């Protein structure tokens, strides 16, 4: 036997050091990771149990050889053995929850392993009374019980289960994560090489080292996830910017500008006052349309509705047989810019302008307990929704509207149509995302 077996001060000092390191990890984890899912929850419990387990071993070393401290000795042994089984169980739950961040896997193996360790915990409790796994002699020295071999069997099975489960998830884990998770089993196993010379302090030290590695791994995964999230957010913002520009430019297509200018030119010779009003309206339309390119956030629905009315005023100069019906029950909400106007434009261009005798566009807003609903419908020509035989420009416009509604307001957009009867577009916006 090595003198390390009997150097109480050295063992207690190293155990306290490991305990302080684990307490530091616990405090840092609580401060830095308040809302990060089930992994941190299990990792916190794991740290707490490791701290309690090492504290129990400290009691054993501090009071061994003093029979008057038998209650402290038994409490220490119980915490050391009992929390050891809980620590192994919580590690498996940490492993599974870490894997579930990437892919949904079953909790079945973790639950079975928990029942396995519960059996060992019950045996530890029994040992407090019959000494089957451990006891203290008349002088207060720790001794292995007559059934201590069961501890070795449980340790071996636990090691195999942990190694097999880490290997099972190898394809899901990154290379770094795979070896880090292996360390929780491999490092304590390697510490067993010191058993002829020194035990069990090296096992506790190796467990603490593994916990440090696991926390570093998780911190790296969080940093990587945040970086990926920032990249995706930047990509989405670029897409939204492209969408805004695409919609704005689609409404400034040359033939639309030519038609508006021709209408104003016609009014100049017929009714100068109306021509001036048309120029003012056209100026408002261009200003609002261009300002939408700069807006990356939602706007009051009143602004979007006013922009739509400006557009319709320009179109009604040309199409006098197109009428508008408003049923606006609510305007107290936010919406993505250029979400209503493109739908109204499609109704004019593809539903009513080509219909003999014109028709009516119906613009409605209403609300229920959870959401606000915007409807744009017409009694125009309609189209076959299944074949969706609209020109490319309409595809782009509608898809842009759908994407903006989804990404900016977490809403939905559906369109339905019946040939020769009309078309209806419905926007649904959750109230929790559009409140002013």
Coordinates of C-alpha atoms in Angstrom, one line a residue:
X1 CA 0.0 0.0 0.0
X2 CA 1.2 3.5 -0.8
X3 CA 1.5 6.2 1.8
X4 CA -1.1 8.1 -0.3
X5 CA -3.6 5.8 1.3
X6 CA -2.9 7.3 4.7
X7 CA -2.1 10.9 4.0
X8 CA -5.4 12.4 5.4
X9 CA -4.4 16.0 4.9
X10 CA -3.4 15.5 1.2
X11 CA -6.6 13.6 0.3
X12 CA -8.9 15.9 2.2
X13 CA -7.2 18.9 0.6
X14 CA -7.4 17.5 -2.9
X15 CA -11.1 16.6 -2.4
X16 CA -11.9 20.1 -1.1
X17 CA -10.1 21.5 -4.1
X18 CA -12.2 19.3 -6.5
X19 CA -15.3 20.3 -4.6
X20 CA -14.5 24.0 -4.9
X21 CA -13.9 23.6 -8.7
X22 CA -17.2 21.9 -9.1
X23 CA -18.9 24.7 -7.0
X24 CA -17.3 27.3 -9.3
X25 CA -18.6 25.4 -12.3
X26 CA -22.1 25.2 -10.7
X27 CA -22.2 29.0 -10.0
X28 CA -20.9 29.8 -13.5
X29 CA -23.4 27.5 -15.1
X30 CA -26.3 29.1 -13.2
X31 CA -25.2 32.6 -14.1
X32 CA -24.4 32.1 -17.8
X33 CA -27.0 29.5 -18.9
X34 CA -30.4 30.3 -17.5
X35 CA -32.5 29.2 -20.6
X36 CA -30.7 26.6 -22.5
X37 CA -32.9 23.5 -22.4
X38 CA -32.8 20.2 -20.7
X39 CA -29.0 19.6 -20.9
X40 CA -28.2 22.4 -18.5
X41 CA -30.9 21.3 -16.2
X42 CA -29.4 17.8 -15.9
X43 CA -25.9 19.2 -15.9
X44 CA -26.7 21.4 -12.9
X45 CA -28.1 18.4 -11.0
X46 CA -25.1 16.4 -12.0
X47 CA -22.8 19.1 -10.6
X48 CA -24.8 19.3 -7.4
X49 CA -24.6 15.5 -6.9
X50 CA -20.8 15.5 -7.6
X51 CA -20.3 18.2 -5.0
X52 CA -22.4 16.2 -2.5
X53 CA -20.5 13.0 -3.4
X54 CA -17.1 14.5 -2.9
X55 CA -18.3 16.1 0.3
X56 CA -19.3 12.7 1.6
X57 CA -15.8 11.3 0.7
X58 CA -14.3 14.3 2.6
X59 CA -16.3 13.2 5.7
X60 CA -14.9 9.7 5.4
X61 CA -11.3 10.9 5.2
X62 CA -11.7 13.6 7.8
X63 CA -13.3 11.4 10.5
X64 CA -11.9 7.9 9.7
X65 CA -10.3 6.3 12.7
X66 CA -12.6 8.1 15.2
X67 CA -15.4 5.9 16.3
X68 CA -17.1 8.8 18.1
X69 CA -17.8 10.2 14.7
X70 CA -19.5 7.1 13.4
X71 CA -22.7 9.0 12.3
X72 CA -20.5 11.4 10.2
X73 CA -18.6 8.4 8.8
X74 CA -21.8 6.6 7.8
X75 CA -23.3 9.7 6.3
X76 CA -20.1 10.3 4.3
X77 CA -20.0 6.8 3.0
X78 CA -23.7 6.9 2.1
X79 CA -23.2 10.2 0.2
X80 CA -20.1 8.9 -1.6
X81 CA -21.7 5.6 -2.7
X82 CA -25.3 6.8 -3.1
X83 CA -24.6 10.0 -5.0
X84 CA -22.1 8.1 -7.2
X85 CA -25.0 6.1 -8.6
X86 CA -27.1 9.2 -9.1
X87 CA -24.1 11.0 -10.9
X88 CA -23.8 8.1 -13.4
X89 CA -27.6 8.3 -14.1
X90 CA -27.5 12.1 -14.5
X91 CA -24.6 11.8 -16.9
X92 CA -26.7 9.5 -19.2
X93 CA -29.5 12.1 -19.1
X94 CA -27.0 14.8 -19.9
X95 CA -25.7 12.7 -22.8
X96 CA -29.2 12.0 -24.2
X97 CA -30.4 15.6 -23.8
X98 CA -27.2 16.9 -25.5
X99 CA -27.9 14.5 -28.4
X100 CA -31.5 15.6 -28.6
X101 CA -30.3 19.1 -29.3
X102 CA -29.4 17.8 -32.8
X103 CA -31.7 14.8 -33.3
X104 CA -34.7 13.5 -31.4
X105 CA -33.7 10.2 -29.7
X106 CA -35.5 8.2 -27.1
X107 CA -35.2 8.6 -23.3
X108 CA -35.7 4.8 -23.0
X109 CA -32.1 3.9 -22.3
X110 CA -31.6 6.6 -19.8
X111 CA -34.8 5.6 -17.9
X112 CA -33.7 1.9 -17.8
X113 CA -30.3 3.0 -16.5
X114 CA -32.0 5.1 -13.9
X115 CA -33.9 2.0 -12.6
X116 CA -30.6 0.0 -12.6
X117 CA -28.9 2.6 -10.4
X118 CA -31.9 2.9 -8.2
X119 CA -31.4 -0.7 -7.3
X120 CA -27.8 0.0 -6.3
X121 CA -28.9 3.1 -4.2
X122 CA -31.3 0.8 -2.3
X123 CA -28.4 -1.6 -1.6
X124 CA -26.4 1.4 -0.3
X125 CA -29.2 2.3 2.2
X126 CA -29.4 -1.4 3.3
X127 CA -25.6 -1.4 3.9
X128 CA -25.9 1.4 6.5
X129 CA -27.6 -1.3 8.7
X130 CA -26.0 -4.6 7.7
X131 CA -22.6 -3.6 6.3
X132 CA -23.1 -5.7 3.1
X133 CA -21.2 -3.2 0.9
X134 CA -19.2 -1.2 3.5
X135 CA -18.9 -0.8 7.3
X136 CA -16.6 0.8 9.9
X137 CA -14.7 -1.3 12.5
X138 CA -14.6 -0.7 16.2
X139 CA -11.9 1.9 15.7
X140 CA -13.8 3.8 13.1
X141 CA -11.8 2.7 10.1
X142 CA -13.6 2.1 6.8
X143 CA -13.8 -1.5 5.6
X144 CA -15.3 -3.2 2.5
X145 CA -18.4 -5.3 3.2
X146 CA -18.9 -9.0 2.5
X147 CA -20.8 -8.2 -0.7
X148 CA -18.4 -5.4 -1.9
X149 CA -17.9 -7.3 -5.1
X150 CA -21.4 -6.0 -6.1
X151 CA -19.9 -2.5 -6.2
X152 CA -17.3 -3.7 -8.8
X153 CA -20.0 -5.3 -10.8
X154 CA -22.1 -2.2 -10.9
X155 CA -19.1 -0.1 -11.7
X156 CA -18.2 -2.4 -14.6
X157 CA -21.8 -2.4 -16.0
X158 CA -22.0 1.4 -15.7
X159 CA -18.8 1.8 -17.5
X160 CA -19.9 -0.5 -20.4
X161 CA -23.3 1.2 -20.6
X162 CA -21.8 4.7 -20.8
X163 CA -19.3 3.7 -23.4
X164 CA -21.9 1.9 -25.5
X165 CA -24.3 4.8 -25.4
X166 CA -21.7 7.4 -26.3
X167 CA -20.7 5.1 -29.2
X168 CA -24.3 4.7 -30.2
X169 CA -24.6 8.4 -30.7
X170 CA -21.3 8.8 -32.4
X171 CA -22.8 9.7 -35.8
X172 CA -24.9 12.4 -34.2
X173 CA -22.1 13.9 -32.1
X174 CA -19.3 15.9 -33.5
X175 CA -15.8 14.4 -33.1
X176 CA -15.0 16.8 -30.3
X177 CA -18.3 16.0 -28.5
X178 CA -17.8 12.3 -28.9
X179 CA -14.4 12.3 -27.2
X180 CA -15.5 14.7 -24.5
X181 CA -18.4 12.6 -23.6
X182 CA -16.2 9.5 -23.5
X183 CA -13.9 11.3 -21.0
X184 CA -16.6 11.0 -18.3
X185 CA -16.1 7.2 -18.4
X186 CA -12.6 6.9 -19.7
X187 CA -10.8 9.3 -17.2
X188 CA -12.2 7.6 -14.1
X189 CA -11.5 4.2 -15.6
X190 CA -7.9 5.3 -16.2
X191 CA -7.7 6.5 -12.6
X192 CA -8.3 2.9 -11.6
X193 CA -4.7 2.2 -12.6
X194 CA -3.7 4.0 -9.4
X195 CA -5.7 1.6 -7.2
X196 CA -2.7 -0.3 -6.0
X197 CA -1.1 3.0 -4.9
X198 CA -3.8 5.5 -4.3
X199 CA -7.7 5.4 -4.2
X200 CA -10.3 6.8 -4.5
X201 CA -9.2 10.5 -4.7
X202 CA -7.9 10.3 -8.3
X203 CA -11.3 9.1 -9.4
X204 CA -13.0 12.2 -8.0
X205 CA -10.3 14.4 -9.5
X206 CA -10.8 12.8 -12.9
X207 CA -14.5 13.2 -12.7
X208 CA -14.1 16.9 -12.0
X209 CA -11.7 17.2 -15.0
X210 CA -14.3 15.6 -17.2
X211 CA -17.0 17.9 -16.1
X212 CA -14.8 20.9 -17.0
X213 CA -14.3 19.4 -20.5
X214 CA -18.1 18.8 -20.9
X215 CA -18.9 22.4 -19.9
X216 CA -16.2 23.7 -22.3
X217 CA -17.8 21.6 -25.0
X218 CA -21.3 22.9 -24.2
X219 CA -20.0 26.5 -24.1
X220 CA -18.5 25.9 -27.6
X221 CA -21.7 24.5 -28.9
X222 CA -23.7 27.5 -27.6
X223 CA -21.2 29.9 -29.2
X224 CA -21.4 28.0 -32.5
X225 CA -25.2 27.9 -32.3
X226 CA -25.3 31.7 -31.7
X227 CA -22.9 32.3 -34.6
X228 CA -25.0 30.1 -36.9
X229 CA -28.1 31.9 -35.7
X230 CA -26.5 35.3 -36.4
X231 CA -25.6 34.0 -39.9
X232 CA -29.1 32.8 -40.5
X233 CA -30.5 36.1 -39.2
X234 CA -28.2 38.1 -41.5
X235 CA -29.2 35.9 -44.4
X236 CA -32.9 36.4 -43.6
X237 CA -32.4 40.1 -43.3
X238 CA -30.8 40.1 -46.7
X239 CA -33.7 38.1 -48.1
X240 CA -36.2 40.5 -46.6
X241 CA -34.3 43.4 -48.0
X242 CA -34.2 41.8 -51.4
X243 CA -37.9 41.0 -51.0
X244 CA -38.7 44.7 -50.2
X245 CA -36.7 45.9 -53.2
X246 CA -38.2 43.2 -55.5
X247 CA -41.8 44.2 -54.5
X248 CA -41.1 47.9 -54.7
X249 CA -39.4 47.7 -58.1
X250 CA -42.1 45.4 -59.4
X251 CA -44.6 48.2 -58.7
X252 CA -42.5 50.7 -60.6
X253 CA -42.5 48.6 -63.7
X254 CA -42.2 50.8 -66.9
X255 CA -45.7 50.1 -68.3
X256 CA -47.3 51.1 -64.9
X257 CA -45.4 54.4 -64.9
X258 CA -46.2 55.0 -68.6
X259 CA -49.9 54.4 -67.9
X260 CA -50.0 56.7 -64.9
X261 CA -48.1 59.4 -66.8
X262 CA -50.3 59.0 -69.8
X263 CA -53.4 59.4 -67.6
X264 CA -51.9 62.6 -66.1
X265 CA -51.1 63.9 -69.6
X266 CA -54.7 63.2 -70.6
X267 CA -56.0 65.1 -67.5
X268 CA -53.8 68.1 -68.2
X269 CA -55.7 68.8 -71.4
X270 CA -59.1 68.0 -69.9
X271 CA -59.1 68.9 -66.2
X272 CA -56.0 70.7 -64.8
X273 CA -57.2 70.5 -61.2
X274 CA -57.6 66.7 -61.4
X275 CA -54.2 66.5 -63.2
X276 CA -52.6 68.4 -60.2
X277 CA -54.3 66.0 -57.8
X278 CA -53.1 63.0 -59.8
X279 CA -49.5 64.3 -59.8
X280 CA -49.7 64.8 -56.0
X281 CA -51.1 61.3 -55.6
X282 CA -48.5 59.9 -57.8
X283 CA -45.8 61.7 -55.8
X284 CA -47.2 60.2 -52.6
X285 CA -47.2 56.8 -54.1
X286 CA -43.6 57.0 -55.2
X287 CA -42.5 58.3 -51.8
X288 CA -44.3 55.6 -49.9
X289 CA -43.1 52.9 -52.2
X290 CA -39.5 53.9 -52.0
X291 CA -39.5 54.3 -48.2
X292 CA -40.7 50.7 -47.9
X293 CA -37.3 49.6 -49.1
X294 CA -35.7 51.1 -46.0
X295 CA -38.1 49.5 -43.6
X296 CA -37.0 46.3 -42.0
X297 CA -39.7 46.2 -39.3
X298 CA -43.5 46.1 -39.4
X299 CA -45.5 49.3 -39.8
X300 CA -49.0 50.4 -38.6
X301 CA -51.7 48.9 -40.7
X302 CA -53.1 52.4 -41.2
X303 CA -49.9 53.3 -43.2
X304 CA -50.2 50.2 -45.4
X305 CA -53.9 50.9 -46.0
X306 CA -53.3 54.5 -46.9
X307 CA -50.6 53.5 -49.4
X308 CA -53.0 51.0 -50.9
X309 CA -55.7 53.7 -51.2
X310 CA -53.1 55.9 -53.0
X311 CA -52.4 53.1 -55.5
X312 CA -56.1 52.6 -56.1
X313 CA -56.7 56.3 -56.7
X314 CA -54.1 56.1 -59.5
X315 CA -55.6 53.0 -61.1
X316 CA -59.2 54.4 -60.9
X317 CA -58.1 57.2 -63.2
X318 CA -57.7 54.6 -65.9
X319 CA -60.3 52.0 -64.8
X320 CA -63.4 54.0 -63.9
X321 CA -65.5 50.8 -63.8
X322 CA -63.5 49.3 -60.8
X323 CA -65.0 50.1 -57.4
X324 CA -63.7 49.5 -54.0
X325 CA -65.6 48.3 -50.9
X326 CA -64.1 48.6 -47.5
X327 CA -65.1 46.8 -44.3
X328 CA -62.3 47.8 -41.9
X329 CA -63.2 46.6 -38.5
X330 CA -59.8 47.1 -36.9
X331 CA -56.6 49.0 -37.7
X332 CA -54.9 48.7 -34.3
X333 CA -52.1 46.4 -35.4
X334 CA -48.8 46.2 -37.2
X335 CA -48.2 44.5 -40.5
X336 CA -45.2 44.0 -42.9
X337 CA -44.8 46.9 -45.3
X338 CA -46.1 46.2 -48.8
X339 CA -48.2 43.2 -47.7
X340 CA -51.7 44.5 -48.6
X341 CA -51.0 46.7 -51.7
X342 CA -49.4 44.0 -53.9
X343 CA -52.5 41.8 -53.4
X344 CA -54.8 44.7 -54.4
X345 CA -52.6 45.3 -57.4
X346 CA -53.0 41.7 -58.5
X347 CA -56.7 42.0 -58.1
X348 CA -56.7 45.0 -60.4
X349 CA -54.3 43.7 -63.0
X350 CA -55.4 40.1 -63.3
X351 CA -58.9 40.0 -61.9
X352 CA -60.8 43.2 -62.9
X353 CA -58.9 45.3 -65.5
X354 CA -59.4 42.6 -68.2
X355 CA -63.1 41.9 -67.2
X356 CA -65.7 43.5 -69.4
X357 CA -67.7 45.8 -67.2
X358 CA -65.1 45.9 -64.4
X359 CA -66.0 44.8 -60.9
X360 CA -65.4 45.4 -57.2
X361 CA -62.4 44.8 -54.9
X362 CA -63.4 44.0 -51.3
X363 CA -60.9 44.9 -48.5
X364 CA -61.8 43.6 -45.1
X365 CA -60.1 43.4 -41.7
X366 CA -61.5 41.6 -38.7
X367 CA -60.2 40.1 -35.5
X368 CA -60.9 37.3 -33.1
X369 CA -59.3 36.4 -29.8
X370 CA -56.0 35.2 -31.2
X371 CA -55.4 36.9 -34.5
X372 CA -56.2 39.6 -37.0
X373 CA -57.5 38.6 -40.5
X374 CA -57.0 40.7 -43.7
X375 CA -59.0 39.7 -46.7
X376 CA -58.7 41.0 -50.3
X377 CA -61.2 39.6 -52.7
X378 CA -62.7 40.5 -56.1
X379 CA -65.5 39.4 -58.4
X380 CA -63.1 39.3 -61.4
X381 CA -62.0 36.6 -63.8
X382 CA -60.4 34.2 -61.3
X383 CA -57.9 31.5 -62.2
X384 CA -57.1 27.9 -61.7
X385 CA -55.3 27.7 -58.3
X386 CA -54.2 24.1 -58.9
X387 CA -52.3 24.9 -62.1
X388 CA -51.5 28.4 -60.9
X389 CA -51.0 29.7 -64.4
X390 CA -50.1 33.2 -63.5
X391 CA -47.2 35.0 -65.1
X392 CA -43.8 35.0 -63.5
X393 CA -44.2 38.5 -62.1
X394 CA -47.3 37.5 -60.1
X395 CA -45.5 34.5 -58.7
X396 CA -42.7 36.6 -57.4
X397 CA -45.0 39.2 -55.9
X398 CA -47.2 36.6 -54.1
X399 CA -44.3 34.6 -52.9
X400 CA -42.6 37.7 -51.6
X401 CA -45.7 38.7 -49.7
X402 CA -46.1 35.2 -48.2
X403 CA -42.4 35.1 -47.1
X404 CA -42.6 38.5 -45.5
X405 CA -45.8 37.7 -43.6
X406 CA -44.3 34.5 -42.3
X407 CA -40.8 35.8 -41.4
X408 CA -41.8 39.3 -40.0
X409 CA -45.2 38.5 -38.4
X410 CA -45.2 34.7 -38.0
X411 CA -48.4 34.8 -40.0
X412 CA -49.9 32.9 -42.9
X413 CA -51.2 33.7 -46.3
X414 CA -53.6 31.6 -48.5
X415 CA -55.2 32.4 -51.8
X416 CA -58.2 30.8 -53.4
X417 CA -60.0 31.4 -56.7
X418 CA -62.8 30.3 -58.9
X419 CA -62.7 30.9 -62.6
X420 CA -65.2 33.6 -63.7
X421 CA -66.3 34.2 -60.1
X422 CA -63.3 35.8 -58.4
X423 CA -60.3 35.5 -56.2
X424 CA -59.8 35.8 -52.4
X425 CA -56.5 36.3 -50.5
X426 CA -56.4 35.9 -46.7
X427 CA -53.7 37.1 -44.4
X428 CA -53.8 35.8 -40.8
X429 CA -51.5 37.6 -38.3
X430 CA -51.2 36.3 -34.7
X431 CA -52.0 39.1 -32.2
X432 CA -49.1 38.3 -30.0
X433 CA -46.7 39.3 -32.8
X434 CA -48.4 42.4 -34.2
X435 CA -49.5 44.4 -31.2
X436 CA -48.7 48.1 -31.5

